[in-house]
Coordinates of C-alpha atoms and ligand atoms in Angstrom, one line a residue:
X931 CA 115.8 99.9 118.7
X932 CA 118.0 99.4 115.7
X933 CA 117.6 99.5 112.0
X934 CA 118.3 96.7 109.7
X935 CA 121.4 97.7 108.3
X936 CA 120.7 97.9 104.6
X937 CA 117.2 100.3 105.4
X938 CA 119.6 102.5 107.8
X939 CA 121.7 104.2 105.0
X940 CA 119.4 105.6 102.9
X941 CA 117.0 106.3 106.2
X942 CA 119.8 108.5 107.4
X943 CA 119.7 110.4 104.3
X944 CA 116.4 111.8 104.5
X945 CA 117.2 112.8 108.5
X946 CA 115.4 109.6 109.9
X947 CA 116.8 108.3 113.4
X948 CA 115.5 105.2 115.1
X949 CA 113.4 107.8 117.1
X950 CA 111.6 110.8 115.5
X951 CA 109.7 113.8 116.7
X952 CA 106.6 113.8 114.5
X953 CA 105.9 118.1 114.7
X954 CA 107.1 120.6 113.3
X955 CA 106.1 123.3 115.2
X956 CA 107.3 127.3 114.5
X957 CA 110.6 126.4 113.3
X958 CA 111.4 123.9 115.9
X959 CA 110.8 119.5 115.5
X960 CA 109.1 118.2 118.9
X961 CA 106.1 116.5 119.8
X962 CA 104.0 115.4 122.9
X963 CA 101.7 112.6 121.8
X964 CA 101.7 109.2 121.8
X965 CA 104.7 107.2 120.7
X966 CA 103.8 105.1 117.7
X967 CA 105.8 102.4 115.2
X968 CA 105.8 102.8 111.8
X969 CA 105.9 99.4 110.3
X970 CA 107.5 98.3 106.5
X971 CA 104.1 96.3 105.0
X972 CA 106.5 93.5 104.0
X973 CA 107.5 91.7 106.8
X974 CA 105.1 94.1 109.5
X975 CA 108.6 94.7 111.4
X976 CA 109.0 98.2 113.2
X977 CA 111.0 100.6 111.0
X978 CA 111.4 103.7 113.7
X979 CA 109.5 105.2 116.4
X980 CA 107.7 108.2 116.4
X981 CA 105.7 110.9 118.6
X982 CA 103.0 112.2 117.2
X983 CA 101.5 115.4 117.8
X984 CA 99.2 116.4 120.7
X985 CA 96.1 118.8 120.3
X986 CA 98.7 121.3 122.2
X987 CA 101.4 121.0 120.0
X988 CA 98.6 121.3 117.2
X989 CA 97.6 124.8 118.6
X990 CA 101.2 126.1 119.3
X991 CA 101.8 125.0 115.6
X992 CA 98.6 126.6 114.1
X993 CA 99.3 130.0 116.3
X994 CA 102.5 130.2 114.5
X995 CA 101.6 128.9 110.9
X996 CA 98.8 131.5 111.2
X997 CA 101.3 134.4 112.1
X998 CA 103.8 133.4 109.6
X999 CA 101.4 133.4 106.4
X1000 CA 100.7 137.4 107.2
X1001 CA 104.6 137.6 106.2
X1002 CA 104.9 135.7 103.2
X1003 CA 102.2 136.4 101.4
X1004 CA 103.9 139.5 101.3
X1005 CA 106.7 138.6 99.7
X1006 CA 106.4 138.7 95.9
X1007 CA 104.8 135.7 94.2
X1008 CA 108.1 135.1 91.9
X1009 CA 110.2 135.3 94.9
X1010 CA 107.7 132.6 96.3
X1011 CA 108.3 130.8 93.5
X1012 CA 111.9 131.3 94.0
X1013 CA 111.9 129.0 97.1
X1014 CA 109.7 126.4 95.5
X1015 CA 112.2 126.3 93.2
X1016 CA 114.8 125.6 95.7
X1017 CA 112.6 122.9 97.7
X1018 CA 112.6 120.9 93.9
X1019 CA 116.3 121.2 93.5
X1020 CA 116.8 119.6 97.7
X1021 CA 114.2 117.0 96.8
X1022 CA 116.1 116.4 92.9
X1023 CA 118.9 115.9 95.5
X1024 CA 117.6 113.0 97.6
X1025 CA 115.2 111.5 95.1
X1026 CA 116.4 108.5 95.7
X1027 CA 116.7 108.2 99.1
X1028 CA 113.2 109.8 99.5
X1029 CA 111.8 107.5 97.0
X1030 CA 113.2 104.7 99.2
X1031 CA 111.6 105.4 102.0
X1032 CA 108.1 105.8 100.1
X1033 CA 108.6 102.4 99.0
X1034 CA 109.4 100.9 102.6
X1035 CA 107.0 102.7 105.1
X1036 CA 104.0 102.5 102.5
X1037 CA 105.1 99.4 100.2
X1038 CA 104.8 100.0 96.9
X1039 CA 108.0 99.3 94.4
X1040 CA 111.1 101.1 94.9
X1041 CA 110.2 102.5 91.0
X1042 CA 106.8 103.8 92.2
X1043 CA 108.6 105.4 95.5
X1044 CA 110.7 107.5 93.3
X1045 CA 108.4 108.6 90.9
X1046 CA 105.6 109.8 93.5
X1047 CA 109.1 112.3 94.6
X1048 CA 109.6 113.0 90.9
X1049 CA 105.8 113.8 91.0
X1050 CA 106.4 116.7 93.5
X1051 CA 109.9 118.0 91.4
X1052 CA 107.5 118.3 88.8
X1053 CA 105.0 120.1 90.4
X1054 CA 107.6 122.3 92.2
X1055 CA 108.8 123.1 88.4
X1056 CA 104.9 124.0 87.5
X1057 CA 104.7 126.2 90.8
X1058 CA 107.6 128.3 89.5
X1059 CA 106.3 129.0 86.2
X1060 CA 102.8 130.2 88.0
X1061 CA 104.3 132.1 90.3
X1062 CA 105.0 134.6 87.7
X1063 CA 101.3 133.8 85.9
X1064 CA 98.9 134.4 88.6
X1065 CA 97.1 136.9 86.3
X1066 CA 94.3 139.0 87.0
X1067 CA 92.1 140.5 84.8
X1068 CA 90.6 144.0 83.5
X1069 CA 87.0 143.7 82.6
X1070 CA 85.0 147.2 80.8
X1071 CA 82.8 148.9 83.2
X1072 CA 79.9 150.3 82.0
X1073 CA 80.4 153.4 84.1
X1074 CA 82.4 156.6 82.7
X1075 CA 85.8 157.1 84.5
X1076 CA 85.8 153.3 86.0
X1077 CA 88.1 150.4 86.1
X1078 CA 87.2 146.9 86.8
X1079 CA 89.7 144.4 88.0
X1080 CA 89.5 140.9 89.4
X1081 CA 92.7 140.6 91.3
X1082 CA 94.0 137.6 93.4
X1083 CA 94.8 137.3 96.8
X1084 CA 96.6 134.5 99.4
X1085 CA 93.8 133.2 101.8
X1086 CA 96.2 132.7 104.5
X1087 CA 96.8 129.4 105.8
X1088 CA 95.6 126.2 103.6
X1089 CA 95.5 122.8 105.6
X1090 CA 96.5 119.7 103.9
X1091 CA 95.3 116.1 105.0
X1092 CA 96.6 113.1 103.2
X1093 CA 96.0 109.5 102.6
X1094 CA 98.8 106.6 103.0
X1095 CA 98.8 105.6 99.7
X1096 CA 100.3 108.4 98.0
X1097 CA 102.3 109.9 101.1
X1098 CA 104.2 112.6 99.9
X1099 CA 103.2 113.1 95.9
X1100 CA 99.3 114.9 97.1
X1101 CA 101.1 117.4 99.7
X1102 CA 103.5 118.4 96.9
X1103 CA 100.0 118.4 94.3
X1104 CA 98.5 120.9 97.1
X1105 CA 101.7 122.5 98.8
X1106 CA 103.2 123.7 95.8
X1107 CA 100.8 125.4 94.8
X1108 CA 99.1 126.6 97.8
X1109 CA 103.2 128.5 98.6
X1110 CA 103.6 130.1 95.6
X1111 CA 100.0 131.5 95.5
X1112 CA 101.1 132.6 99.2
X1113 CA 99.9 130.5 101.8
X1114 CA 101.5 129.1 104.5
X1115 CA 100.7 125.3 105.0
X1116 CA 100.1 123.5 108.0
X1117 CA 100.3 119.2 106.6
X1118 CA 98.6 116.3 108.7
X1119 CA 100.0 112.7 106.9
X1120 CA 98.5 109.8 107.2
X1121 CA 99.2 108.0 110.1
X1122 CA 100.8 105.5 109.2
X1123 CA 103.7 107.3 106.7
X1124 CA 105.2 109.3 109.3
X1125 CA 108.6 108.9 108.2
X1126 CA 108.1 109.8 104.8
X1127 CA 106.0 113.4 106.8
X1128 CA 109.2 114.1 108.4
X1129 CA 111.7 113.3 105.9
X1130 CA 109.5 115.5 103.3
X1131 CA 109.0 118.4 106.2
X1132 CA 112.9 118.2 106.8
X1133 CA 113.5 119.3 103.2
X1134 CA 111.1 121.6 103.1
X1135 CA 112.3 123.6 106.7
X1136 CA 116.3 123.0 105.2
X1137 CA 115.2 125.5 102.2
X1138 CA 113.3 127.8 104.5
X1139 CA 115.8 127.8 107.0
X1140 CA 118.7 128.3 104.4
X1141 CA 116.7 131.5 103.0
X1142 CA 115.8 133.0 107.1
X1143 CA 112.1 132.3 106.6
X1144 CA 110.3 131.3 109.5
X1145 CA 109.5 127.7 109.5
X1146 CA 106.3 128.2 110.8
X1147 CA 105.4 128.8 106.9
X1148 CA 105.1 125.2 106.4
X1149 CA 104.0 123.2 109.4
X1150 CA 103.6 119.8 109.9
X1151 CA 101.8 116.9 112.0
X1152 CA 102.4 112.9 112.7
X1153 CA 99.3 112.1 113.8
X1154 CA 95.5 110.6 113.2
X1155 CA 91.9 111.6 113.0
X1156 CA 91.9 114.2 116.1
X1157 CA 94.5 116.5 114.4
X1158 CA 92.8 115.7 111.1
X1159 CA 89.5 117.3 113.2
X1160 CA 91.4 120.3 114.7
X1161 CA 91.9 121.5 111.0
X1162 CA 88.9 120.6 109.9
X1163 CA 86.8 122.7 112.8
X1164 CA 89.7 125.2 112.6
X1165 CA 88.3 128.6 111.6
X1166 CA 92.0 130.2 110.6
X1167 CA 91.9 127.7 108.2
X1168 CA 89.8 128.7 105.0
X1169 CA 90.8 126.3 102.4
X1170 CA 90.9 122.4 103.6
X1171 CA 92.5 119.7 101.2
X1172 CA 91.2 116.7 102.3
X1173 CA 92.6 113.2 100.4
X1174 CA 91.2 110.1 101.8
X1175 CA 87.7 108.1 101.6
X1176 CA 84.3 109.5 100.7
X1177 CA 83.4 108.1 104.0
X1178 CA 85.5 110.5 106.0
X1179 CA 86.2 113.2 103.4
X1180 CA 82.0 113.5 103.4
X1181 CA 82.1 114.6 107.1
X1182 CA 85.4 116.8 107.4
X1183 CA 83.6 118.3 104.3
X1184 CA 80.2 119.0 106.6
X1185 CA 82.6 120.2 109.3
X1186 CA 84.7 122.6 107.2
X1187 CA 81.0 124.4 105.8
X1188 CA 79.5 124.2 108.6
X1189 CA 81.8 127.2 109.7
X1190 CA 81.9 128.8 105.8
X1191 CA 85.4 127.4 105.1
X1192 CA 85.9 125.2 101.7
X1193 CA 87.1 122.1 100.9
X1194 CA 88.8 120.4 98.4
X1195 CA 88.2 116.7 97.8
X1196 CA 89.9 114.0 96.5
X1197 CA 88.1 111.0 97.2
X1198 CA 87.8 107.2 96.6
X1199 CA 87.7 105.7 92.8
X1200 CA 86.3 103.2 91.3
X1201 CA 87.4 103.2 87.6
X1202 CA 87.0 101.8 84.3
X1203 CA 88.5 100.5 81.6
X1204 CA 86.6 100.3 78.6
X1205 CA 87.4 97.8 75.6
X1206 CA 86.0 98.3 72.4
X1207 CA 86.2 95.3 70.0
X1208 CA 88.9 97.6 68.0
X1209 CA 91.2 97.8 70.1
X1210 CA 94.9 96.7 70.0
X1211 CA 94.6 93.8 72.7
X1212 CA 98.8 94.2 73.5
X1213 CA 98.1 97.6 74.5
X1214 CA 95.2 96.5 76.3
X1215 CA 96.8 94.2 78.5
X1216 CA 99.9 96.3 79.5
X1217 CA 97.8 98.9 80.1
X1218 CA 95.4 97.1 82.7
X1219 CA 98.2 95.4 84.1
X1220 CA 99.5 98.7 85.4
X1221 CA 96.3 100.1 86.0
X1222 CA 95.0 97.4 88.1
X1223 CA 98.1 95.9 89.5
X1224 CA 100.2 99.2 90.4
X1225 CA 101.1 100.1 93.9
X1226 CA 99.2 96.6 95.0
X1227 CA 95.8 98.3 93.7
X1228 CA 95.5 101.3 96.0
X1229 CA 96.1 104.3 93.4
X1230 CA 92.8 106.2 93.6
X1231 CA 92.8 105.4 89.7
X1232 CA 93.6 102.1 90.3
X1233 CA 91.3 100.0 87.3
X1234 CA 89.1 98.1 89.3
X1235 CA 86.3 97.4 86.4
X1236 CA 87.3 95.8 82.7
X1237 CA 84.6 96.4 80.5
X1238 CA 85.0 94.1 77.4
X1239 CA 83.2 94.0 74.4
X1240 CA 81.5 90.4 73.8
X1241 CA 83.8 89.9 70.3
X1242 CA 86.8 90.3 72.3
X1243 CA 86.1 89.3 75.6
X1244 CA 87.5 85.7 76.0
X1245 CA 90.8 86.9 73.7
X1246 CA 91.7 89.3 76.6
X1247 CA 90.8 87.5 79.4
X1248 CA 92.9 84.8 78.5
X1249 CA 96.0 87.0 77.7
X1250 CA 95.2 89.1 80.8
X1251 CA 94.8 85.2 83.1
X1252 CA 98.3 84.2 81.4
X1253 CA 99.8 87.4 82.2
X1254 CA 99.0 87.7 85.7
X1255 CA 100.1 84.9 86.4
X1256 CA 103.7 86.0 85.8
X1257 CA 103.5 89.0 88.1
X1258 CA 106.5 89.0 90.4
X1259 CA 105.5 89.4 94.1
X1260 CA 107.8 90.0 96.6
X1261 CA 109.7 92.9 98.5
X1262 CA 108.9 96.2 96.8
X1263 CA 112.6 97.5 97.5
X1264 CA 114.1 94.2 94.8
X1265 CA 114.5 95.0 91.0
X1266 CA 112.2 93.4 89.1
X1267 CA 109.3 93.2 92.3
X1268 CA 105.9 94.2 90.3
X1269 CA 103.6 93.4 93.3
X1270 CA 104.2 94.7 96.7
X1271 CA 102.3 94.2 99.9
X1272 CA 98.8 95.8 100.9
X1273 CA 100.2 98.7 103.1
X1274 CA 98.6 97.4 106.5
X1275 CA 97.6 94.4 108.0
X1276 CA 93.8 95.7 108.4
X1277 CA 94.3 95.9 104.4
X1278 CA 94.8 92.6 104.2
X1279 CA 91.8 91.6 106.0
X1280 CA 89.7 93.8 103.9
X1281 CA 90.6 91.9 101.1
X1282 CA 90.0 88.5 102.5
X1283 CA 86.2 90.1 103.6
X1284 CA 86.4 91.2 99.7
X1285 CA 86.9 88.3 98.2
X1286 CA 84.2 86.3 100.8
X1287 CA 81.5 89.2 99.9
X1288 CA 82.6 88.9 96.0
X1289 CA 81.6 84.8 95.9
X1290 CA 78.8 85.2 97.9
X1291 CA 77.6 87.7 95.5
X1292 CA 77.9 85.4 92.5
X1293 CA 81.6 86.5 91.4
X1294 CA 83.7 83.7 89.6
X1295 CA 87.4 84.1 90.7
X1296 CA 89.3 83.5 87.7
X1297 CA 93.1 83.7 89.3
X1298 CA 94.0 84.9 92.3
X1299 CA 91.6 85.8 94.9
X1300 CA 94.1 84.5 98.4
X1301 CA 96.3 86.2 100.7
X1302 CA 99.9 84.9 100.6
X1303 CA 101.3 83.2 103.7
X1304 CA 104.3 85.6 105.0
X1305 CA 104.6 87.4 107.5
X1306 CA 104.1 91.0 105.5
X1307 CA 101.0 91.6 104.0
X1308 CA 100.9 90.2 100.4
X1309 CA 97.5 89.1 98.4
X1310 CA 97.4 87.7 94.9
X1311 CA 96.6 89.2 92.2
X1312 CA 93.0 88.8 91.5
X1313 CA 90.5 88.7 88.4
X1314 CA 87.1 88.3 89.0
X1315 CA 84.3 87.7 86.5
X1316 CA 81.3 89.0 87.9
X1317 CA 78.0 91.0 87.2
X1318 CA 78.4 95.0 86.6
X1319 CA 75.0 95.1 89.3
X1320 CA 76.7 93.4 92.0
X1321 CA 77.1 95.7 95.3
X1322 CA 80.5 94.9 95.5
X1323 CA 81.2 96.3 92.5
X1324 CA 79.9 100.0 93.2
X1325 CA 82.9 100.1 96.3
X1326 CA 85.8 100.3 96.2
X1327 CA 87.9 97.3 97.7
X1328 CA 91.4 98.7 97.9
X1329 CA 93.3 95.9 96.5
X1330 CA 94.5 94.1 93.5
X1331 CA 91.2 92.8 92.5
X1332 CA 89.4 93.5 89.2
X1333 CA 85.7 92.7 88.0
X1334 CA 85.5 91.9 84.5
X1335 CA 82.7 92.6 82.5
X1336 CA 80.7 91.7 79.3
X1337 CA 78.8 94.3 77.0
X1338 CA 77.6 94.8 73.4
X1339 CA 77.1 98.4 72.7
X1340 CA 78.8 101.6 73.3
X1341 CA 76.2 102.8 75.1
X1342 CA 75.5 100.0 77.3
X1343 CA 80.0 100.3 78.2
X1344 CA 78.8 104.1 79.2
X1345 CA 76.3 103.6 81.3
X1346 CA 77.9 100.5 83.3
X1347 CA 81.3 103.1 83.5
X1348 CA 79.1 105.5 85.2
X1349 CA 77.1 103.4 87.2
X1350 CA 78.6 103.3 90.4
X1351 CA 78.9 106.5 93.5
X1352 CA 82.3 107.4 92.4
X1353 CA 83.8 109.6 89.5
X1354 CA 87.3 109.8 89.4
X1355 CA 89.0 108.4 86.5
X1356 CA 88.4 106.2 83.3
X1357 CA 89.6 104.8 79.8
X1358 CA 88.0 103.8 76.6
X1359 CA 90.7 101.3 74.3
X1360 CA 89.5 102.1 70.5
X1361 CA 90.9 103.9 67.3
X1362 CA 87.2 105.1 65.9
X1363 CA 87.1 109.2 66.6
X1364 CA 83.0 108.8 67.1
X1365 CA 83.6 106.4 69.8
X1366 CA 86.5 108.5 71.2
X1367 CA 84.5 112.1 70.9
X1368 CA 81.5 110.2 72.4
X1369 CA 83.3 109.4 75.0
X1370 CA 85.1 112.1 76.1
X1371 CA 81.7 114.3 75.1
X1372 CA 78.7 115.1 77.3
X1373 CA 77.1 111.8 77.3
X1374 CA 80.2 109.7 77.5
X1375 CA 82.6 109.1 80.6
X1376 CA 81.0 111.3 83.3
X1377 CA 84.5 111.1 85.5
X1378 CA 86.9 113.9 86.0
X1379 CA 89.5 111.6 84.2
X1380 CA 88.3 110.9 80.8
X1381 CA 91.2 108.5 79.0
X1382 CA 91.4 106.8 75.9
X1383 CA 94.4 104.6 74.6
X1384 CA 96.1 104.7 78.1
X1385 CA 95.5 103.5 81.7
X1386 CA 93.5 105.2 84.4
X1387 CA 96.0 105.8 86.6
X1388 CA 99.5 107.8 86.1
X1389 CA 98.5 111.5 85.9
X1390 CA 100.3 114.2 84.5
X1391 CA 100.4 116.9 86.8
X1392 CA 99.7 119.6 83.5
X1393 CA 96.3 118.7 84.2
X1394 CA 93.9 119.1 86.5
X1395 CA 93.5 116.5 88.9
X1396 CA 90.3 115.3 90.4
X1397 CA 86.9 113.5 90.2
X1398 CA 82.5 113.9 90.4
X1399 CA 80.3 112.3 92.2
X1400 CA 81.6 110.6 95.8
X1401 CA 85.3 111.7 94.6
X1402 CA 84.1 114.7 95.7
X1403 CA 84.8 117.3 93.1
X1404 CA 87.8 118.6 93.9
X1405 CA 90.6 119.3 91.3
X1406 CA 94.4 119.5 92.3
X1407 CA 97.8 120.2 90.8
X1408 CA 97.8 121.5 87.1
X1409 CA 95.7 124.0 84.7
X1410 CA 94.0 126.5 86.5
X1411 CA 93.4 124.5 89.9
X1412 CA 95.7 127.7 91.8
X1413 CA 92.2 129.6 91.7
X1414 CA 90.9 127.1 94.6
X1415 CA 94.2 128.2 96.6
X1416 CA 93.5 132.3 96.6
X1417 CA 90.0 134.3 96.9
X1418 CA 89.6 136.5 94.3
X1419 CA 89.4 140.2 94.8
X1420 CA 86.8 141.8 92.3
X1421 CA 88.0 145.9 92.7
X1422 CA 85.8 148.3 91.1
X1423 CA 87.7 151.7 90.7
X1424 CA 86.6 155.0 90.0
X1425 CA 88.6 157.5 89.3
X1426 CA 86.2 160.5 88.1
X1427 CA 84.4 163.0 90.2
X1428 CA 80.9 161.5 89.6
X1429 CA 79.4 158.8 91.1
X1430 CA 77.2 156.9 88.0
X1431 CA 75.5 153.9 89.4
X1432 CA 75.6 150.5 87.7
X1433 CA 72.5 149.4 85.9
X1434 CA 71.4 153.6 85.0
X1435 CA 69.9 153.6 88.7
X1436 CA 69.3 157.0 89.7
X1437 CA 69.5 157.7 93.6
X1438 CA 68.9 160.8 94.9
Ligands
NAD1673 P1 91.3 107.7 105.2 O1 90.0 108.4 104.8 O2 91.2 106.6 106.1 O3 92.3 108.7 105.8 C1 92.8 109.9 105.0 C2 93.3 110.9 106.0 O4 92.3 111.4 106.8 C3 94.4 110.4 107.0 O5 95.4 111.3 107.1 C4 93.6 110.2 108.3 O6 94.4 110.2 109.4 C5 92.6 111.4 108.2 N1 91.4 111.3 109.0 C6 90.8 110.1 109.4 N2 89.7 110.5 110.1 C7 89.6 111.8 110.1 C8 88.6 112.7 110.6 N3 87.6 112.3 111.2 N4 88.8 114.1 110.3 C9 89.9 114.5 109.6 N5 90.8 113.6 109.1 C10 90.7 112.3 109.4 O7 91.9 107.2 103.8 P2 93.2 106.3 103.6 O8 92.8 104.9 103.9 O9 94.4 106.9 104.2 O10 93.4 106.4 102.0 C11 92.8 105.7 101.0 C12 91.7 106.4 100.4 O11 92.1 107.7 99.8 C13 91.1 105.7 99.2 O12 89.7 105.8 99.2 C14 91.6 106.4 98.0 O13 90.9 106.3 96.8 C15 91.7 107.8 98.5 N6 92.6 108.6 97.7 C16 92.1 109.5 96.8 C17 92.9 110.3 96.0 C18 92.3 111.2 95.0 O14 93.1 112.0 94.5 N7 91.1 111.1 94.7 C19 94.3 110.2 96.1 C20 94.8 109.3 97.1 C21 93.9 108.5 97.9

């Protein structure tokens, strides 16, 4: 098997052959599962071949992982940070080449590809400055000649499971972090971005390598739901990041407590923008054209609801109708592309079934609403107007399709925004601060994304990331989201020749 010549070069770059071992096991690549093709979404042509990892390999890598976290979570934290630092200057290095390869295995445009990299620069940049910040505290103890102090601790080995649509940026969210607070990590990918696993593990294992770490500090599998499982049930596991759907982050979630360990979910969206009848309309529409067009639809924050107040409503429709219309579709490598293909061919069908279940629930297709006759996977662009009680509406159809929506009040935008299962992100378009404060207040926006004046989607990583509700809760990359990657060690000293009891008790 051959690459097409123009995809080779930058393939190359990143350490991609036309054949790939998909493990990284103890130091070493290999694998002993099945041999899979990874496909590029726009013409559904094989890009390279790649083993995936067996349950054997799993448990040889896990053995190793396992071993190698006792060592570096002995190594100061700054000096941890030291080598995150040095996995952000490799990746700085092959940003674009990386970013290519994000853009061809999982489809969205080439400037999307390289900003989901930049995404994990950044984060690598964050990691450094925590790695000299992950401060304790010293709390007064009521007892004479006492010292309290919370103190925190590595909790060994944190497992990482990924979705495909954001195949390298939610590893860097949960791998920078998870190093410099002194984990090792052992990485499952979604199963169908293994080239962009390896090519992210191969950057990682260069800096270890180049410092004489063992590899087995960050280990990685090709691979689908049964590795996914082995973490999940894997008792030398205690922290779990699962990214994916509420479907099957809800029962790695039931595994992972059913033996004590915890989880950290970040589940499906289904968000919303909000239009007040103050709003700037330009703004507006740029902003839902990235929301709800972006990587083909299938950011978690993609916008899949327009709420539009009634005095604005046909104004924005009209603008947004005319402006979708213009959307560029076509191979997500070109300049200028805006709208990729869905990542998979099963992807595709899911929106056809969307689109079906959406007029035979009363939906009015507005533009849009067909697949596009090619041999890759491309859909249109869709607007739907349609009623905020429909059941489609409270899924989430991971495609280019938004439901537009008529209120009158505030209040009555609120409650449809947090009407459905999922929490994760939302915006509100308006200059009045009551709205604004209301919004971002207790009985406003109950998401874990609370916008105004901007899109859903397109995170900083300063902040925390993560949503309520059927997103499941979790909250990744910035702020104070390193807690969920150490256990806290709350030491209660005493350093007198008495022993005083808390709480005045009296025991002998
Ligand atoms: P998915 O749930 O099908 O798969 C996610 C991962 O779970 C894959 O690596 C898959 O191999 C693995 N997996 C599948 N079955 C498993 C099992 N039984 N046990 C353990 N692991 C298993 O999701 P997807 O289709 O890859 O991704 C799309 C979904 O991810 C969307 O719902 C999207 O909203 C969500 N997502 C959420 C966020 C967020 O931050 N909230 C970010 C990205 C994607």
């Amino acid at each position: 098997m051959s690459f097409a010549k123009r995809e080779y070069e930058f393939l190359r770059e990143v350490g991609i052959g036309p054949k790939n071992l998909g493990c990284y096991v103890n130091g070493v690549w290999k694998a002993s599962g099945p041999t899979v093709y990874t496909v590029n979404p726009a013409n559904n042509q094989a890009i390279a071949e790649v083993v995936e990892a067996s349950i054997r390999d799993y448990e040889e890598g896990m053995r190793a992982c396992y071993e190698a976290a006792k060592l570096w979570m002995q190594i100061p934290a700054p000096k941890r940070g030291e080598i995150v630092r040095q996995i952000g200057d490799a990746l700085r290095a092959k940003v674009y080449h990386l970013g290519h390869l994000v853009s061809l295995e999982m489809g969205k445009i080439l400037p999307e590809g390289i900003g989901e990299v930049q995404e994990i620069i950044d984060m690598c940049d964050f990691a450094v400055g925590l790695s000299r910040q992950l401060n304790g505290s010293v709390i007064p103890s009521e007892r004479p000649n006492h010292m309290m102090l919370e103190k925190w601790n590595p909790l060994g080995v944190v497992g990482v499971i990924t979705a495909f649509n954001f195949p390298c940026a939610v590893l860097g969210w949960n791998a920078c972090i998870a190093l410099v607070c002194g984990n090792s990590v052992v990485w499952k990918g979604a199963p169908t971005t293994p080239l962009v696993t390896i090519a992210m593990t191969k950057i990682v294992a260069g800096v270890l390598e180049k410092n004489n770490l063992p590899g087995a500090i960050f280990t990685a599998f090709c691979g689908g739901a049964d590795i996914g499982q082995a973490i999940a049930m894997d008792t030398r596991i205690p922290l779990v990041s699962f990214t994916g759907s509420s479907k099957v982050g809800l029962s790695v979630q039931q595994t992972v407590n059913k033996r004590f360990g915890k989880c950290l979910l970040e589940l499906s969206g289904n968000n919303a923008i909000v239009v007040m009848d103050d709003a700037e309309i330009e703004l507006v529409v740029r902003s839902v054209l990235f929301a709800a067009v972006g990587t083909a639809g299938q950011r978690c924050t993609t916008c899949r609801r327009l709420l539009l107040h009634e005095n604005i409503y046909q104004k924005v429709l009209e603008r947004l109708v005319e402006v979708y219309k213009q959307i560029k579709i076509g191979d997500p490598l070109e300049k200028g592309t805006l709208l990729g293909p869905l990542h998979t061919h099963a992807s595709r069908e899911n929106f056809e079934k969307g689109i079906q279940k959406i007029k035979s629930e009363g939906g009015k297709i507005l533009t849009g609403g067909s697949v596009i006759p090619s041999e890759g996977n491309f859909v249109q662009p869709t607007i739907v107007e349609i009623s905020a009680s429909a059941d489609i509406v409270k899924e989430e159809l991971f495609a280019p399709v938004l439901y537009v929506m008529k209120f009158q009040t505030f209040k009555e935008a609120v409650e449809i925004n947090n009407s459905v299962p999922q929490g994760l992100s939302s915006s509100i378009f308006t200059r009045k601060p009551e709205l604004i404060f209301n919004w971002i207040g207790p009985l406003g926006s109950d998401c874990g994304i609370v916008n105004v004046n901007i899109p859903t989607n397109g995170a900083e990583i300063g902040g925390a990331f993560g949503g309520e509700k059927a997103t499941g809760g979790g909250r990744e990359a910035g702020s104070d989201s390193w807690k969920q990657y150490m256990r806290r060690s709350t030491c209660t000293i005493n350093y007198g020749a008495e022993l005083p009891l808390a709480q005045g008790i009296n025991f002998c």
